[in-house]
Each structure stands twice: as structure tokens, then as C-alpha cells.
Short mmCIF file of C-alpha atoms in Angstrom, two decimals:
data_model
loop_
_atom_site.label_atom_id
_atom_site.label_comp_id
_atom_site.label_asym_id
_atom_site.label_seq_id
_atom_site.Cartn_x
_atom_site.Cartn_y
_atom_site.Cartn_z
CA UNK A 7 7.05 -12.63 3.57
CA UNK A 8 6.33 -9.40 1.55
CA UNK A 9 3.15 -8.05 2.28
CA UNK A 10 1.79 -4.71 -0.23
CA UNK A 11 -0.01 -2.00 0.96
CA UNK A 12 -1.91 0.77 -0.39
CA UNK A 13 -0.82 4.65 0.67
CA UNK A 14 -3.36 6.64 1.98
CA UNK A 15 -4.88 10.06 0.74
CA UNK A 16 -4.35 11.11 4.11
CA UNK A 17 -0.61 12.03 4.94
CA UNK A 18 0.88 13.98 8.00
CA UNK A 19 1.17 17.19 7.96
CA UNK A 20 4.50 18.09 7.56
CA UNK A 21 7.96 16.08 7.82
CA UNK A 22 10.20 16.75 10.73
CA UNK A 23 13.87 15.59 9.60
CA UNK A 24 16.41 16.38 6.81
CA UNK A 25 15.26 16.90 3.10
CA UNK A 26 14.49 14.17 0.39
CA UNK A 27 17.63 12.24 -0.45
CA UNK A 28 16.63 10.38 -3.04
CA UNK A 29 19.61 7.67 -3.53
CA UNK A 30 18.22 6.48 0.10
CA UNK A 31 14.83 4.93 -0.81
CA UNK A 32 15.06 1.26 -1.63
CA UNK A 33 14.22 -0.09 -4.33
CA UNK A 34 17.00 1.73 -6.34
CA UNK A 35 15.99 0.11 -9.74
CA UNK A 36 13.07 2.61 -9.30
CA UNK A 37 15.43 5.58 -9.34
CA UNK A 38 15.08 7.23 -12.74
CA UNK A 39 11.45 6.68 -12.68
CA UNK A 40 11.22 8.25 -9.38
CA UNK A 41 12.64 10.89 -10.34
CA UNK A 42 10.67 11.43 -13.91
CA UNK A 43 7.54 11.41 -11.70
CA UNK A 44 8.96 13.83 -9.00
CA UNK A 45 10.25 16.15 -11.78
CA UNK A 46 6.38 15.97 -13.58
CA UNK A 47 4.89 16.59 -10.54
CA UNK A 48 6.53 19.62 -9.51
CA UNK A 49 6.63 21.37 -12.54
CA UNK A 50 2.46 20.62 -12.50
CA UNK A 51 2.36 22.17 -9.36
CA UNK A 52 4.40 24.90 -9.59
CA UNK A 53 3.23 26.34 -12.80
CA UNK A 54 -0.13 26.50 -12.59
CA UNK A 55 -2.37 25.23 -8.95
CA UNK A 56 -5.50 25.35 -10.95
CA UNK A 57 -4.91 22.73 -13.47
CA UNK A 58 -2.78 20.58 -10.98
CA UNK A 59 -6.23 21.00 -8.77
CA UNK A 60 -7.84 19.55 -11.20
CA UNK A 61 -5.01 17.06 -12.75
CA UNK A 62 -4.38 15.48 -8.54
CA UNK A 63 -8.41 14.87 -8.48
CA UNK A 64 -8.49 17.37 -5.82
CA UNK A 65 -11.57 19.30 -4.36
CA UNK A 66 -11.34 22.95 -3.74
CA UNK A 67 -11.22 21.86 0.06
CA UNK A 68 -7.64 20.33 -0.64
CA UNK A 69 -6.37 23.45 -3.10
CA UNK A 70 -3.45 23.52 -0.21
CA UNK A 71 -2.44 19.96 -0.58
CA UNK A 72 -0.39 21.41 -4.15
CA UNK A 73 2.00 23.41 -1.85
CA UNK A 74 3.44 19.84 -0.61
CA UNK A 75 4.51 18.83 -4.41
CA UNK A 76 5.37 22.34 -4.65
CA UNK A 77 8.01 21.73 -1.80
CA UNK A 78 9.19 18.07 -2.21
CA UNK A 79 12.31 18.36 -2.86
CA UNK A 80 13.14 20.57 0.39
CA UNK A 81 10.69 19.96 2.44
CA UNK A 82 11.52 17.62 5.74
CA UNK A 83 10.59 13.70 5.97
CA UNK A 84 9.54 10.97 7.90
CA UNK A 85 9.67 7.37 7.62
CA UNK A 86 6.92 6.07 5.56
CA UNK A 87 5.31 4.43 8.21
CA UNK A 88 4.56 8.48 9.82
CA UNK A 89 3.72 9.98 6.36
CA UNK A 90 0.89 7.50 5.78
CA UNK A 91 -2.36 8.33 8.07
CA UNK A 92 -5.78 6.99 7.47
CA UNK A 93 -8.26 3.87 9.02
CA UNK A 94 -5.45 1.06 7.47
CA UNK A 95 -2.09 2.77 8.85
CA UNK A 96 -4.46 3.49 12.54
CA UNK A 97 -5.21 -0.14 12.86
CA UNK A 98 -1.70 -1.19 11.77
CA UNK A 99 0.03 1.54 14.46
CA UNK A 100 3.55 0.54 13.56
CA UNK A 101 4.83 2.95 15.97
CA UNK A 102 3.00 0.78 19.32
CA UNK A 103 4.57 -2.56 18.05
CA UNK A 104 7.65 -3.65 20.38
CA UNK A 105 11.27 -3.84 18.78
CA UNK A 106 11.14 -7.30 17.18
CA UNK A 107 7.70 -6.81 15.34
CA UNK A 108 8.80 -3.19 14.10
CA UNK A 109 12.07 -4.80 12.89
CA UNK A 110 9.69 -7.35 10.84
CA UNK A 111 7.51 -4.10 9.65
CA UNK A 112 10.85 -2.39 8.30
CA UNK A 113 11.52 -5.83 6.47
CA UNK A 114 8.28 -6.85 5.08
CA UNK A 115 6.38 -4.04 4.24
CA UNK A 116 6.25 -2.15 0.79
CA UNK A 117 3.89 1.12 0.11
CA UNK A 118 2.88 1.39 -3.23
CA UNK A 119 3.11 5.13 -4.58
CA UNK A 120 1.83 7.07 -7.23
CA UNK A 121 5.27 9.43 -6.76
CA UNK A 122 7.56 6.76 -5.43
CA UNK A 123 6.38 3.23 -6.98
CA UNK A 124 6.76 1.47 -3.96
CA UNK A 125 9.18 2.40 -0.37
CA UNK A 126 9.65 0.43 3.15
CA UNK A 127 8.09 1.91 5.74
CA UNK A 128 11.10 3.01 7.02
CA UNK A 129 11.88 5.24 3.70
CA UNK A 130 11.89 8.59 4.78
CA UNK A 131 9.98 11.15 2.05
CA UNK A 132 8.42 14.12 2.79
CA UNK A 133 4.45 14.40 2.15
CA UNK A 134 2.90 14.78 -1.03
CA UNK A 135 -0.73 14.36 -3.01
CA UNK A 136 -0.29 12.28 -6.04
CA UNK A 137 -2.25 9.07 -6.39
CA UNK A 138 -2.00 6.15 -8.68
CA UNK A 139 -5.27 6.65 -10.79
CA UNK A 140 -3.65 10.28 -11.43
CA UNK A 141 -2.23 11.28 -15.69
CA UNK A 142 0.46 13.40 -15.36
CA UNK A 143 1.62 15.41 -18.61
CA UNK A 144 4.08 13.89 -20.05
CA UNK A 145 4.03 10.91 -18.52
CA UNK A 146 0.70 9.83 -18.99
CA UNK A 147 -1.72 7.84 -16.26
CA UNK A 148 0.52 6.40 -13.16
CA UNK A 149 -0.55 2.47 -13.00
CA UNK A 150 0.49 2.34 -16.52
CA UNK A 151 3.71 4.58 -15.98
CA UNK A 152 4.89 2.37 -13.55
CA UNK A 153 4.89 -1.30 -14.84
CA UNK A 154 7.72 -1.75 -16.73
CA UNK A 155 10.09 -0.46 -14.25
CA UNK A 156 8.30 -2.24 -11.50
CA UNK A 157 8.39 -5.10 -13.63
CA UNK A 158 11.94 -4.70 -13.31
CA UNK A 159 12.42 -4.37 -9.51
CA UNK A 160 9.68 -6.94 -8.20
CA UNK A 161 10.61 -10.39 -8.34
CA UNK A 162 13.70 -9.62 -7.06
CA UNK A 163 11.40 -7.74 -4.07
CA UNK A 164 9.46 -10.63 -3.84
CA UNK A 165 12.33 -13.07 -3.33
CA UNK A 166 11.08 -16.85 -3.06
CA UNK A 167 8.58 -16.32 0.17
CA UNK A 168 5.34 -15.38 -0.04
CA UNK A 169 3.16 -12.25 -1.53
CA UNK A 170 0.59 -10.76 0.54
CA UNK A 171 -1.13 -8.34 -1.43
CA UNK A 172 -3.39 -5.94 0.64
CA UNK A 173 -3.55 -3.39 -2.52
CA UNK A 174 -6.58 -1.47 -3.54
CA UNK A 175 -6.83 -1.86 -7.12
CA UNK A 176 -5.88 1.22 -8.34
CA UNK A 177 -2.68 0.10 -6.70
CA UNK A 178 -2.45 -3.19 -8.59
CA UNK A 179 -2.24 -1.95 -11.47
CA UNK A 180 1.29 -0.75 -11.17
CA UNK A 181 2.63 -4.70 -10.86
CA UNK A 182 0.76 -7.70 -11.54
CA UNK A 183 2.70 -11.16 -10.18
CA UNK A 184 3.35 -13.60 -12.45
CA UNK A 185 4.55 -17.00 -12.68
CA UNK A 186 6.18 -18.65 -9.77
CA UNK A 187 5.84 -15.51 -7.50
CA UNK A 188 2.36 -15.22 -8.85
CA UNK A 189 1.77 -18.93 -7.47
CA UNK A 190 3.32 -17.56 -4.23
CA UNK A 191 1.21 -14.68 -3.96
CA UNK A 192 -2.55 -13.89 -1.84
CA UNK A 193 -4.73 -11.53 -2.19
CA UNK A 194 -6.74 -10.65 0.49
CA UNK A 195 -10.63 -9.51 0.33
CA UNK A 196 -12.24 -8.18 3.21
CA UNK A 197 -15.84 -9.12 3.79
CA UNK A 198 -18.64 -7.57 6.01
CA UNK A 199 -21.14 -10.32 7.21
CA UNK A 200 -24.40 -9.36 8.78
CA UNK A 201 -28.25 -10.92 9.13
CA UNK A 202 -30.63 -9.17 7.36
CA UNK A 203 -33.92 -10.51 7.89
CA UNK A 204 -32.35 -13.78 9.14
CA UNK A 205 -30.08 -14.13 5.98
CA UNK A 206 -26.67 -13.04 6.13
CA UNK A 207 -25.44 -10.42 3.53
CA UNK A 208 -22.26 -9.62 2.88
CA UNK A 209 -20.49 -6.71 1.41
CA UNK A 210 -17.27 -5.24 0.98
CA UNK A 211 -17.31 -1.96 3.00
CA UNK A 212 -14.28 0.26 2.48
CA UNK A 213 -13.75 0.89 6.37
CA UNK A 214 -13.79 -3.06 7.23
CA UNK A 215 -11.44 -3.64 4.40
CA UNK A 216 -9.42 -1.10 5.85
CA UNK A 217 -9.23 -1.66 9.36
CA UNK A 218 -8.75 -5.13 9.23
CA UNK A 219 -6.41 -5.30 6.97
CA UNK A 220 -4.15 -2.98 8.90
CA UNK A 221 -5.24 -5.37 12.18
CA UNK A 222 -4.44 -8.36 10.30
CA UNK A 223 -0.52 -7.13 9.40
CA UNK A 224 -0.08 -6.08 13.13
CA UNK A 225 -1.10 -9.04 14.21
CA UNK A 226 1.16 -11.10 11.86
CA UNK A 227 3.95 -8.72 12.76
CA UNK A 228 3.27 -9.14 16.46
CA UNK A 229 2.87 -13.61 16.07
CA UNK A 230 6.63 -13.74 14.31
CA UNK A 231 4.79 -16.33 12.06
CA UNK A 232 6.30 -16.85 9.04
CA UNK A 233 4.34 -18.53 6.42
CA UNK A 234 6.00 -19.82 2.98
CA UNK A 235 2.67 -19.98 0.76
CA UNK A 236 -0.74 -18.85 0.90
CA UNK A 237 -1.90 -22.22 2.28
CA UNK A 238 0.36 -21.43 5.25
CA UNK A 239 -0.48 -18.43 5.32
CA UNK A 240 -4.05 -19.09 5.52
CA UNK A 241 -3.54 -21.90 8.63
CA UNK A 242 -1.72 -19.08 10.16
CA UNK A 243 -4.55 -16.56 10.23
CA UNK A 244 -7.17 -19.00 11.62
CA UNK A 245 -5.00 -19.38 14.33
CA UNK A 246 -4.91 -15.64 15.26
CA UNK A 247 -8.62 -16.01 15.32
CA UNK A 248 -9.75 -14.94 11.42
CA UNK A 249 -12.84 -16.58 9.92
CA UNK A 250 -10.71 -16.33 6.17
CA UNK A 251 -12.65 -18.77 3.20
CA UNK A 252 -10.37 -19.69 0.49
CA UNK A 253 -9.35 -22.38 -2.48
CA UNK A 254 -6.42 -23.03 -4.47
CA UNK A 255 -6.10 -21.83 -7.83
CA UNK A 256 -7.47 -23.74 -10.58
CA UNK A 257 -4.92 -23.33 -12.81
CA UNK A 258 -0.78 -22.85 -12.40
CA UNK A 259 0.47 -19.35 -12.30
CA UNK A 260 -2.45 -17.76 -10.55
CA UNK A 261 -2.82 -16.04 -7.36
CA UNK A 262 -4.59 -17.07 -4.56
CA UNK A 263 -7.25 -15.06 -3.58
CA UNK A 264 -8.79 -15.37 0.37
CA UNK A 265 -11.62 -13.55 1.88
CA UNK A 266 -11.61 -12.85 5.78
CA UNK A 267 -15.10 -12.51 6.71
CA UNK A 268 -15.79 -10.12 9.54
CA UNK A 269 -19.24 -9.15 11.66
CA UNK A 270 -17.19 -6.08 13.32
CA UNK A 271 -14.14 -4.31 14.03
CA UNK A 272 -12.24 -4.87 17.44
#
């Protein structure tokens, strides 16, 4: 199983270990892009903070964000898994899970980057602020940027198990599955039920979509389950107690796509 996740906006503060190494990250197929984006970025940040304020999307609350591109390429790391923060990575808490579901984590999880494309959780990279939706001179916007090379690197990724694809979609723009792995691959929606007036509602609210999709990987890390295809997949769910609705595709080639409808967070 492969299961996609977004980054978050939030990142730790600093890294605590040896500088970027590049040639470490997986993924190596991503290398030259990797390091077309890290060379854009920099140069952004170093020359002038104003415009790569403005370029990142920042606020002038986050003006200090720019010194971490401005440092990237000696600043110190941490696995993935520490640099990303935020309501997803809380309710996932990789670092709680015993040995066995953390050695599943290191195996199954990818991180979709603006900066990096995609790393394992247990990639170590140093902090940053550069997000998928962002158009870099030179390069252009990100998603786009990054879909031939990802193209590339994917299927391969994917293997011949299943796709769980927890993205946001500013995320899924930078690979779209296709064909067989397509067929193989679920996308998850996250939906808030509640009675209003006696009639349920439901919505998609960004901190139940969060939460329980980070609750939802620990929990499949933490089972050992191992679904093959969404349909498994689905079965598997239900039986760690998630109301999740969903259909096959009509047609061949398509992903499946399940909502797990949920009245709170636990």
C-alpha cells in the first residue's frame, strides 16, 4: 500500500541534524527537478524578501518564513515525518506508533512537496515555505512543474498494490494515476454529518478532513492490514470502526473515490 499525503504550511522550527544531502531523498528520478526548484527558490529568496513575500503567498506575519529558503541548503534536517506539523501530521503522531507500525510509516508513506515533489517520511530535509499552488520565475506554477517528472517516477512508486490518496487538491495536481494504477487507486473524502433541524447536513470541513485522515493512516499503520484494492481497502476500514460510503467506478481506468462520514473527532 502507498498512501499520499499533503505537507503542511506548518513546519518545525528548525532541523536538528546534518545539512541537506540531496542524493539521499528517494525518489532519485526526482533529482534534477529537485534541484531546479531548490535552485529557483533560493535565488527568490535571497535576492529580494519582498517579492518572494509576495511570490510564497505569504502574509506580512510570515515575512520570516523566507529566511528558511534562504538557508536550505545548510541549514539542519529532520525526517519528514518531524518537519511536517499541523491538525493531519497531530492525529497521525508517527513518532507514538510502536516499531512495527513506524517501520510500515517509513514504507508506505509519500509527502507531496512543492520543493521536493514527493519524500518518505523518513527523508530528512530541512524546513522550508514553498507550496504547490506557488509560480516560481523561471519555472512557472509548481503542480504543472512537476508532472512530467512525476510522471516519470510514480508507477514505479506505486508498484502493483494499492493507492491511497489523502491529497488536497492543490497536491493532485502534481500526478494524476492512470490506467491500471489508476484502477488501483482511492481517494478519500472526508465528510462532517450533523442534524440540523432533524435533517442531517453534511459538509466537508477542513479540520475533520484533516484529523481524520491523519487518524485513519495511524490506525491502518497500527492494524498491519494490508489491503490489495480499494474494495479491500474499504472492508478494512469498516472494520476499524469507519462509517466510509462508496461504489465502484463506472468505467475502467478510474479511481475510486470513498467518503468516511464522521459526526466528531475522537
Amino acid at each position: 500500500m502507498l498512501v499520499l499525503l499533503p505537507p503542511s504550511e506548518g513546519k518545525a522550527a528548525s532541523g536538528r541534524g546534518a545539512p541537506l544531502k540531496p542524493e539521499s531523498l528517494s525518489l532519485p528520478g526526482l533529482a534534477e527537478s529537485r534541484a531546479a526548484v531548490l535552485e529557483a527558490l533560493v535565488e527568490l529568496s535571497v535576492a529580494d524578501e519582498e517579492k518572494a513575500r509576495v511570490v510564497l503567498g505569504l502574509s506580512e506575519g510570515l515575512r520570516g518564513e523566507i529566511a528558511k529558503n534562504v538557508e536550505l541548503r545548510t541549514a539542519g534536517t529532520r525526517p519528514a515525518g518531524e518537519i511536517y506539523t499541523g491538525v493531519l501530521y497531530d492525529a497521525l503522531d508517527l513518532a507514538s506508533l510502536d516499531t512495527a507500525a513506524r517501520r510500515r510509516a517509513g514504507k508506505s508513506l509519500l509527502v507531496f512537496s512543492g520543493l521536493w515533489g514527493a519524500v518518505r517520511v523518513g527523508d530528512r530535509i530541512p524546513p522550508y515555505r514553498c507550496s504547490m499552488g506557488v509560480k516560481l520565475p523561471g519555472l512557472g506554477a509548481l503542480g504543472a512543474f512537476w508532472r512530467a517528472p512525476m510522471a516519470e517516477v510514480m508507477p514505479e512508486a506505486a508498484g502493483d498494490g494499492l493507492v491511497l490518496d489523502l491529497r488536497s487538491s492543490a497536491y493532485a495536481t502534481a500526478w494524476k494515476p492512470k490506467g491500471g494504477v489508476a484502477e488501483r487507486t482511492a481517494s478519500v473524502r472526508v465528510l462532517h454529518s450533523q442534524l440540523v433541524d432533524g435533517v442531517e447536513k453534511r459538509s466537508v470541513v477542513s479540520h475533520f478532513n484533516k484529523a481524520t485522515k491523519g487518524r485513519m493512516v495511524r490506525d491502518l499503520l497500527r492494524s498491519g492490514a494490508a489491503p490489495k484494492g480499494p474494495a479491500e481497502l474499504v472492508g478494512v476500514l469498516r472494520e476499524l470502526g469507519y462509517v466510509v460510503e462508496a461504489e465502484a467506478p463506472a468505467r475502467t481506468g478510474r479511481a475510486w473515490e470513498l467518503d468516511v462520514v464522521v459526526t466528531e473527532i475522537h
